[in-house]
mmCIF file of C-alpha atoms in Angstrom:
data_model
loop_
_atom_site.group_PDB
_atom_site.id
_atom_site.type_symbol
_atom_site.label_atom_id
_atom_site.label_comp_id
_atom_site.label_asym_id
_atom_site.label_seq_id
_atom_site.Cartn_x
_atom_site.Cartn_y
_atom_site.Cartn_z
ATOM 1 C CA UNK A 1 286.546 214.189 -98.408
ATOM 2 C CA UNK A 2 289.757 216.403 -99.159
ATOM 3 C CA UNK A 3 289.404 216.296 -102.994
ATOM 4 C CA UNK A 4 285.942 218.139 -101.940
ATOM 5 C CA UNK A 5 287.840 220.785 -99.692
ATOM 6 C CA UNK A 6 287.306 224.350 -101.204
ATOM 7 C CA UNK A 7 290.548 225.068 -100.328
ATOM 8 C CA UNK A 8 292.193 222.252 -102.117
ATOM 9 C CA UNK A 9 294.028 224.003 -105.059
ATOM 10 C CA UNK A 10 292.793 221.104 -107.603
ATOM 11 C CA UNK A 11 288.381 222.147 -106.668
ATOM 12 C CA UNK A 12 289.923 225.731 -106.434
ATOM 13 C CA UNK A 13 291.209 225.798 -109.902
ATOM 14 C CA UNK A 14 288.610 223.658 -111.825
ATOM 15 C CA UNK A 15 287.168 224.890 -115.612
ATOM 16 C CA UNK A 16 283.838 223.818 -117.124
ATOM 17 C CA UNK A 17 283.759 224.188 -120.856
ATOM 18 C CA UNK A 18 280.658 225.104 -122.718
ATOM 19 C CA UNK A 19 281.739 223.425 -125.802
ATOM 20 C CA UNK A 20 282.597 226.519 -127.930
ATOM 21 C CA UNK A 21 285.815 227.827 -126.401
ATOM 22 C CA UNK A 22 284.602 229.789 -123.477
ATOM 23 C CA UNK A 23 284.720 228.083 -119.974
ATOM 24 C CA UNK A 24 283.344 228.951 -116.769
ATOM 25 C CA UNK A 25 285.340 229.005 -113.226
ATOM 26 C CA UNK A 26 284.902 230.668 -109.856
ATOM 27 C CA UNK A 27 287.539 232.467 -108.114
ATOM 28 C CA UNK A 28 287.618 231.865 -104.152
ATOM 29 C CA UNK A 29 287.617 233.681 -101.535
ATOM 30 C CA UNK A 30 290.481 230.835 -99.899
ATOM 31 C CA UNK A 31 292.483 231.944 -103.078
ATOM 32 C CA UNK A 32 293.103 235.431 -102.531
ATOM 33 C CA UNK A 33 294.857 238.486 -100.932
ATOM 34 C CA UNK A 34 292.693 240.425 -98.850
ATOM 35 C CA UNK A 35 289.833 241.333 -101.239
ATOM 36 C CA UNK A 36 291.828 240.282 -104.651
ATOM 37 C CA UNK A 37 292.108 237.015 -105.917
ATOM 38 C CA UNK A 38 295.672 235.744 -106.147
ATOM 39 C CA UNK A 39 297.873 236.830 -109.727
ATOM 40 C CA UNK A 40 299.593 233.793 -109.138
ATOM 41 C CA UNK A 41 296.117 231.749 -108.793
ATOM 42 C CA UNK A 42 295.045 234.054 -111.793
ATOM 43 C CA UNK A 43 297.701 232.388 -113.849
ATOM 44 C CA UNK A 44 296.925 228.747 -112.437
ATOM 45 C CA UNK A 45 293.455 229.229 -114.137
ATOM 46 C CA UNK A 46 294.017 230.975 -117.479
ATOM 47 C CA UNK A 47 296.822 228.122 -117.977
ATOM 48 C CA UNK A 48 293.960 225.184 -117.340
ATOM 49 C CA UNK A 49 291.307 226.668 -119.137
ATOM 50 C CA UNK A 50 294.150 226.707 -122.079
ATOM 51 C CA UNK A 51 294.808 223.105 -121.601
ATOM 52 C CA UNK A 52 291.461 221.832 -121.430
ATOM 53 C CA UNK A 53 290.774 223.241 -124.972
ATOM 54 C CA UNK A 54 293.433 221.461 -126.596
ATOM 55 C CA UNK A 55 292.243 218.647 -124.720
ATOM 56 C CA UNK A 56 288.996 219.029 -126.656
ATOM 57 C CA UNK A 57 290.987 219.886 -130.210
ATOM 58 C CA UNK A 58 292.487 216.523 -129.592
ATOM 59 C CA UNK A 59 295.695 216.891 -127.292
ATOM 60 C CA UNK A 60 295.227 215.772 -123.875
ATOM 61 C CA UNK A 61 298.434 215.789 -122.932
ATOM 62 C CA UNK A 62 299.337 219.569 -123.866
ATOM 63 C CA UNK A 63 301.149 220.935 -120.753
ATOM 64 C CA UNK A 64 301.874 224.757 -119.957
ATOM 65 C CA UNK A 65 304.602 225.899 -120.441
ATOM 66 C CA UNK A 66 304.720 230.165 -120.899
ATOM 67 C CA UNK A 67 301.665 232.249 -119.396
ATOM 68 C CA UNK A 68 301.989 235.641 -120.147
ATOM 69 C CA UNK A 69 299.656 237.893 -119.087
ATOM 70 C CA UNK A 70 298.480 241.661 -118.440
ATOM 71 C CA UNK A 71 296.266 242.643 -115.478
ATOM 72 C CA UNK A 72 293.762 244.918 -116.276
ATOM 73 C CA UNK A 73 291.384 244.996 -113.716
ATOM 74 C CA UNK A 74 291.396 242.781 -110.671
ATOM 75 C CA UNK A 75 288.251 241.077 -110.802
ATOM 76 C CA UNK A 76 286.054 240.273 -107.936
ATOM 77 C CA UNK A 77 285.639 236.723 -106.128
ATOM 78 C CA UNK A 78 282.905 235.187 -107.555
ATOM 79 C CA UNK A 79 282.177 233.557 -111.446
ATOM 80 C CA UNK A 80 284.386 234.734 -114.241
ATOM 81 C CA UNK A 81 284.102 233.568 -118.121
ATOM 82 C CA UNK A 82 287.286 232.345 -119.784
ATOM 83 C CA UNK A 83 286.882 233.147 -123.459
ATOM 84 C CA UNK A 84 289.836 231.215 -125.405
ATOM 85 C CA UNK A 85 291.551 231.443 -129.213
ATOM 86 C CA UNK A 86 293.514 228.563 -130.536
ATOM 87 C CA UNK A 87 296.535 231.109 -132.210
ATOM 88 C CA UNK A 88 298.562 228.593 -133.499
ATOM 89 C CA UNK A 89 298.769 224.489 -133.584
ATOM 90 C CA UNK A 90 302.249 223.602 -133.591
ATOM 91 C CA UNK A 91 304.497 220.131 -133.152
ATOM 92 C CA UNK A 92 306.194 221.329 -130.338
ATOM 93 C CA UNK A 93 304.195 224.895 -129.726
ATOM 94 C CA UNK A 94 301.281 225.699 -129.366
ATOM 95 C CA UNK A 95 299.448 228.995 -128.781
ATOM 96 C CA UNK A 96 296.527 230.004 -127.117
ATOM 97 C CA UNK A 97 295.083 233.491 -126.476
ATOM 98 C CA UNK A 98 292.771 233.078 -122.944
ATOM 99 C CA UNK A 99 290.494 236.913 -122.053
ATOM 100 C CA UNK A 100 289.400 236.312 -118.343
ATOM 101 C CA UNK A 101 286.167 238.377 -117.722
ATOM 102 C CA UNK A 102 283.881 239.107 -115.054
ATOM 103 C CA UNK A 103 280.845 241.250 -115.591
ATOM 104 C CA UNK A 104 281.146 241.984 -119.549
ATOM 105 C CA UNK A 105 284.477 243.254 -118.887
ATOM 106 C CA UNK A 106 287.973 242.327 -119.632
ATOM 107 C CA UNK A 107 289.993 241.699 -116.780
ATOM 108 C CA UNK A 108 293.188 239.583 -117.522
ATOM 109 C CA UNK A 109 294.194 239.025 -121.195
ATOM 110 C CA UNK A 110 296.908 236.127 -121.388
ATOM 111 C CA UNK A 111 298.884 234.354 -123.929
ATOM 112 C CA UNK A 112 299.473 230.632 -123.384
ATOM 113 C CA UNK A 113 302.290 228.730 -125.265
ATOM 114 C CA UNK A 114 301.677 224.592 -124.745
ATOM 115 C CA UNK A 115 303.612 221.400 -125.145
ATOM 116 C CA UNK A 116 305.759 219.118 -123.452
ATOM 117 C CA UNK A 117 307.301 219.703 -120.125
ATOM 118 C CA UNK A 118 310.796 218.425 -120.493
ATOM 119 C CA UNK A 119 311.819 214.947 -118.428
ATOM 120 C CA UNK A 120 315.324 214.343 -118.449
ATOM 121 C CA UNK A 121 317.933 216.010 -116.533
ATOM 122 C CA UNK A 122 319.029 219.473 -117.753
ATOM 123 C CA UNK A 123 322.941 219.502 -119.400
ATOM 124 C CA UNK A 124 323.660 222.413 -117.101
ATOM 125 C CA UNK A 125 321.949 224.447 -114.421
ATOM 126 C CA UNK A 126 323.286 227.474 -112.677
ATOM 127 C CA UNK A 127 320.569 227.985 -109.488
ATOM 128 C CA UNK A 128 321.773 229.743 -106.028
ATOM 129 C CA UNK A 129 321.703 226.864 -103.014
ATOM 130 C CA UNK A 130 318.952 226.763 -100.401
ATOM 131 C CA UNK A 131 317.862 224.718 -98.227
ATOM 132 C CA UNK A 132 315.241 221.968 -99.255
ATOM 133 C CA UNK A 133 312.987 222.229 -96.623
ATOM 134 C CA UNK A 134 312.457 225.352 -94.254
ATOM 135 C CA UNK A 135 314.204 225.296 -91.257
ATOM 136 C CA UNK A 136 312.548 225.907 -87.753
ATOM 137 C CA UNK A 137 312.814 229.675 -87.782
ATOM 138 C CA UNK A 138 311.172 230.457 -90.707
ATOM 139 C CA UNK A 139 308.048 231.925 -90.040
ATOM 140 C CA UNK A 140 304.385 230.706 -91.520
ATOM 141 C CA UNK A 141 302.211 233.622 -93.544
ATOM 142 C CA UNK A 142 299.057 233.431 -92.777
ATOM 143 C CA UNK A 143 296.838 233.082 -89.732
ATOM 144 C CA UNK A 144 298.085 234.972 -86.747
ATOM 145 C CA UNK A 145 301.307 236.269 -88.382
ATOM 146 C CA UNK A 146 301.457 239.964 -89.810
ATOM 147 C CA UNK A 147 300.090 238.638 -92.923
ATOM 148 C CA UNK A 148 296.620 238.771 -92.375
ATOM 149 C CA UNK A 149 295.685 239.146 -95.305
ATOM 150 C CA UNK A 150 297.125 236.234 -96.782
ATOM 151 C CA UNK A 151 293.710 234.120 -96.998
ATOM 152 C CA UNK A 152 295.917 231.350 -99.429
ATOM 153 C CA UNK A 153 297.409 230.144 -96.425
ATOM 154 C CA UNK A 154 294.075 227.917 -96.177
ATOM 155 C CA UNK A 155 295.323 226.053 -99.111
ATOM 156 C CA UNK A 156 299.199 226.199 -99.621
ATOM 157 C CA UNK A 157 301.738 226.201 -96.720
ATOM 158 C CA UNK A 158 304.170 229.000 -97.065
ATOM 159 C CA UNK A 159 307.134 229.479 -94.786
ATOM 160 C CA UNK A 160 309.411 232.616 -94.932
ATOM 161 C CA UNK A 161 313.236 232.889 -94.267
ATOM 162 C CA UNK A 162 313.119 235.729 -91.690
ATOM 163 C CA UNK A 163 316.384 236.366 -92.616
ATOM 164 C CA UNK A 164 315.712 238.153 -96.059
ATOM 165 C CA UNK A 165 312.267 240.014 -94.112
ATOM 166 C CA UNK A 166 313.455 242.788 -92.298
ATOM 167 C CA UNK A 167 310.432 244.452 -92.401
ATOM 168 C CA UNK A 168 308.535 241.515 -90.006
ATOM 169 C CA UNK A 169 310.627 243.549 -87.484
ATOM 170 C CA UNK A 170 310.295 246.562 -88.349
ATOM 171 C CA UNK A 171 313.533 247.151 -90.289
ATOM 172 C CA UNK A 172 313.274 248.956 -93.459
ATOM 173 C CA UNK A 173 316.187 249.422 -96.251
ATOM 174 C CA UNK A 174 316.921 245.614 -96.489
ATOM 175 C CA UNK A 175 317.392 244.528 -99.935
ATOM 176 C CA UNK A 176 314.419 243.975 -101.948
ATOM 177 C CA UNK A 177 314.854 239.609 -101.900
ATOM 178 C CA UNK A 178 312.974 237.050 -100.153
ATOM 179 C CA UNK A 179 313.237 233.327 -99.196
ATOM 180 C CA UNK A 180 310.272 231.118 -99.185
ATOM 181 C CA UNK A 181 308.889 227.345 -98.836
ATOM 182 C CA UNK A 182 305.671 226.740 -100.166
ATOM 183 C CA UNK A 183 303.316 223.140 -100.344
ATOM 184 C CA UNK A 184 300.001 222.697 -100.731
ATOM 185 C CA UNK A 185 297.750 221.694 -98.176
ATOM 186 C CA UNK A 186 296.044 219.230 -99.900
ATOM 187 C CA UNK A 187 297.746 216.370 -102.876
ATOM 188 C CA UNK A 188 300.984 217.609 -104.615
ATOM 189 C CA UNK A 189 302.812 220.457 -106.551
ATOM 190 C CA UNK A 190 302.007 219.885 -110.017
ATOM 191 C CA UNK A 191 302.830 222.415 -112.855
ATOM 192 C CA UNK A 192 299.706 224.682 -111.722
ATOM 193 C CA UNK A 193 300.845 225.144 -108.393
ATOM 194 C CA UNK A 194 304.221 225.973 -109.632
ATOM 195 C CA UNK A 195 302.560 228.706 -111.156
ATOM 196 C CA UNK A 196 301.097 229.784 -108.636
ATOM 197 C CA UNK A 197 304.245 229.384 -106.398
ATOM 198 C CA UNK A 198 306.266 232.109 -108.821
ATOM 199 C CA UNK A 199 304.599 234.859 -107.472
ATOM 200 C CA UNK A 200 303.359 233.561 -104.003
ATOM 201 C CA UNK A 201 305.721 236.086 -101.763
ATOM 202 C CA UNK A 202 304.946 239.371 -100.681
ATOM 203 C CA UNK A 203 305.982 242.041 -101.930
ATOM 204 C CA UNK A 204 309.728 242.578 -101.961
ATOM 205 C CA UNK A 205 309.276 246.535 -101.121
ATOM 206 C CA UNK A 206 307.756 245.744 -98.091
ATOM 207 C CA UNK A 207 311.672 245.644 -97.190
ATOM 208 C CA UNK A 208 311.828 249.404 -98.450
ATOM 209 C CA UNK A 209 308.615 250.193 -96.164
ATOM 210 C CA UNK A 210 306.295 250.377 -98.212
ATOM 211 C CA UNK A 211 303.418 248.240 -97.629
ATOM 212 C CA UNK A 212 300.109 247.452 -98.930
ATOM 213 C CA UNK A 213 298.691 246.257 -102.482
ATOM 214 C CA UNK A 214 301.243 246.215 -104.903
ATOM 215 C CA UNK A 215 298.779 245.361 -108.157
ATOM 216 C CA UNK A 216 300.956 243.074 -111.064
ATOM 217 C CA UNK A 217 300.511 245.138 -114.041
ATOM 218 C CA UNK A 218 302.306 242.475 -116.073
ATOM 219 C CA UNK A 219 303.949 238.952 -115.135
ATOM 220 C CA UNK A 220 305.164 235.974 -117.511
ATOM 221 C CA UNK A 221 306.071 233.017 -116.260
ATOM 222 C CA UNK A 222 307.647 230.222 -117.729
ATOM 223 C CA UNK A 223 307.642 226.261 -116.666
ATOM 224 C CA UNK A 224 310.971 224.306 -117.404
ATOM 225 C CA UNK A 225 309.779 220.600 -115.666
ATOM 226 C CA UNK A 226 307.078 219.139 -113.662
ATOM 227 C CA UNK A 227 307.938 219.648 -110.012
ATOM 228 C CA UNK A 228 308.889 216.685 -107.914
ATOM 229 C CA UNK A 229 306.690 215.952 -104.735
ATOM 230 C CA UNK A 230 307.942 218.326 -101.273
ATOM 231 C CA UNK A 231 308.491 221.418 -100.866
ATOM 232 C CA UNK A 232 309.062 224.027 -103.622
ATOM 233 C CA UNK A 233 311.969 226.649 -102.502
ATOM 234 C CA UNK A 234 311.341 230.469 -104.415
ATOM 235 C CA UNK A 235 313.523 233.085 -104.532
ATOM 236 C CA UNK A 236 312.834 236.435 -104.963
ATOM 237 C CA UNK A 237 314.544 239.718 -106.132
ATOM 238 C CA UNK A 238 314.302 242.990 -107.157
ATOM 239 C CA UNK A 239 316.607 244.602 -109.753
ATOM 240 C CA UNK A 240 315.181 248.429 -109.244
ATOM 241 C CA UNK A 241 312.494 250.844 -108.246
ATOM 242 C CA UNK A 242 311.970 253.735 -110.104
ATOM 243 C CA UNK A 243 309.313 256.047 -108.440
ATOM 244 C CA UNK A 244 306.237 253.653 -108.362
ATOM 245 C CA UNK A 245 307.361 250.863 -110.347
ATOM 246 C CA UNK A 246 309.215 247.797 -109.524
ATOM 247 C CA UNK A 247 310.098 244.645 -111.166
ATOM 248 C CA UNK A 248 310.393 241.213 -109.195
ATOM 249 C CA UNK A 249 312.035 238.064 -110.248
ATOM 250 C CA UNK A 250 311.079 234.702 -108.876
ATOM 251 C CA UNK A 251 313.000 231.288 -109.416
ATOM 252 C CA UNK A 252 311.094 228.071 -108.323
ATOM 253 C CA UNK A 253 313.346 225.130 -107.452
ATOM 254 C CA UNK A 254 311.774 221.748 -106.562
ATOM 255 C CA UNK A 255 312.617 219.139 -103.767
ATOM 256 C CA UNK A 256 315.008 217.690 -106.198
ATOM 257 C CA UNK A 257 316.914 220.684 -106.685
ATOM 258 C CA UNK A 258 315.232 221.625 -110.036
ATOM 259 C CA UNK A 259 314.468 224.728 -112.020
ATOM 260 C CA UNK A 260 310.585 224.344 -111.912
ATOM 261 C CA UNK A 261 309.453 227.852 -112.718
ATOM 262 C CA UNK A 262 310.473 231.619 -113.681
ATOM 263 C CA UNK A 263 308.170 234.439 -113.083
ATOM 264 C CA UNK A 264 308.940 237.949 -114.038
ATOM 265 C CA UNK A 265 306.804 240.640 -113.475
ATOM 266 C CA UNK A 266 306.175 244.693 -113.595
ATOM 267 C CA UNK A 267 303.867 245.912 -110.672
ATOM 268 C CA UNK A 268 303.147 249.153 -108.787
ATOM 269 C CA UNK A 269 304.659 249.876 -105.272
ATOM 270 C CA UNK A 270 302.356 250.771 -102.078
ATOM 271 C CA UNK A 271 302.450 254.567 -101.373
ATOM 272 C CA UNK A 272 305.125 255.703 -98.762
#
């Protein structure tokens, strides 16, 4: 059955509680890049082991809606311990500190702010136009493209504008911004895919040739409404690169033309 998949996002992303405020999960390979499970994915997790302890403290219907975290290790597939501290209880806040760890040691350390996702139409939005769905050209990652690497394409659909990719063909001084699609494979965007989704492009440098692992040393990301079922547009830019560091800015936009999600992170380039 698809809801048994162990690619399906939902199975991939699923906590167990022990009852005290720790919970168990187990990162994928299906969920990763290469030998690294996903920061994106990363996110996903430390945002439902959140929930599900307010669920327990009596709020079931506490949604996500700022993950901020700092990477300091990249832990290893396999079973990781989420060890969680209610911060503050609040009427339309609430805070929760999540430490992801793998092995006695701390890997991601994340601070989760819950409530309600908003529902009614923003009073003004300001988002650059793209096309809902990708058009023929763009290009799948994954599989037998360049991006072999990118094991997530076994659970999410991602489609690249080759437009803003110089580098698939061998250019290199195109500006640091990508165009993507991205689905899942199996059921719908909800607002742990859309996590997921705000930092599911490669690198932007790749444009400035350099390639490789480009480790997140920091990303927040915040939700602004539960996505509506299709594709999920992201945009991606750089504002500079100083020596190693970069930062990269990614705006999620739902089939219905939505602000979904914002992710903003500070991560280290690939060598030359």
């Amino acid at each position: 059955m698809e809801a048994q998949d162990p690619a399906a996002f939902e199975v991939a992303c699923a906590v167990r509680s022990l009852g005290d405020g720790t919970l168990t999960a187990d990162l994928r390979q299906e969920w990763s890049i290469g030998h690294h499970p996903h920061g994106g994915f990363l996110l996903s997790l430390i945002a439902k082991a959140a929930v599900a302890v307010l669920a327990e403290h009596g709020d079931p219907a506490a949604e996500p809606l700022v993950v901020s975290a700092e990477f300091l290790r990249p832990p290893a597939i396999g079973p990781v311990l989420l060890r969680t501290d209610l911060r503050k209880v609040g009427r339309r806040a609430t805070v929760v500190a999540v430490r992801l760890e793998q092995r006695g040691r701390s890997c991601v350390e994340a601070t989760v702010t819950a409530g309600r996702l908003p529902i009614r139409r923003p009073e003004w939005t300001d988002l650059n136009p793209m096309p809902a769905e990708p058009p023929p050209r763009a290009i799948p990652l994954g599989g037998d493209t360049a991006e072999g690497a990118f094991n997530l394409a076994k659970g999410c659909d991602v489609r690249l504008d080759p437009a803003t990719a110089g580098y698939l063909t061998g250019r290199t001084g195109d500006p640091p911004r990508l165009r993507l699609w991205v689905r899942p494979r199996h059921g719908l965007p909800d607002p742990y895919f859309v996590l997921l989704a705000g930092d599911i492009n490669p690198p932007v440098v790749f444009n400035l040739g350099r390639f490789g692992w480009a480790p997140t040393v920091q990303l927040t990301a915040m939700l602004r409404a539960r996505p509506a079922t299709g594709w999920l547009r992201v945009q991606v830019e750089c504002r500079s690169m100083h020596e190693s560091w970069f930062d990269s800015d990614a705006t999620v936009i739902d089939s219905a033309g939505r602000l979904v999600c914002q992710a903003r992170q500070l991560a280290l380039a690939p060598a030359p």
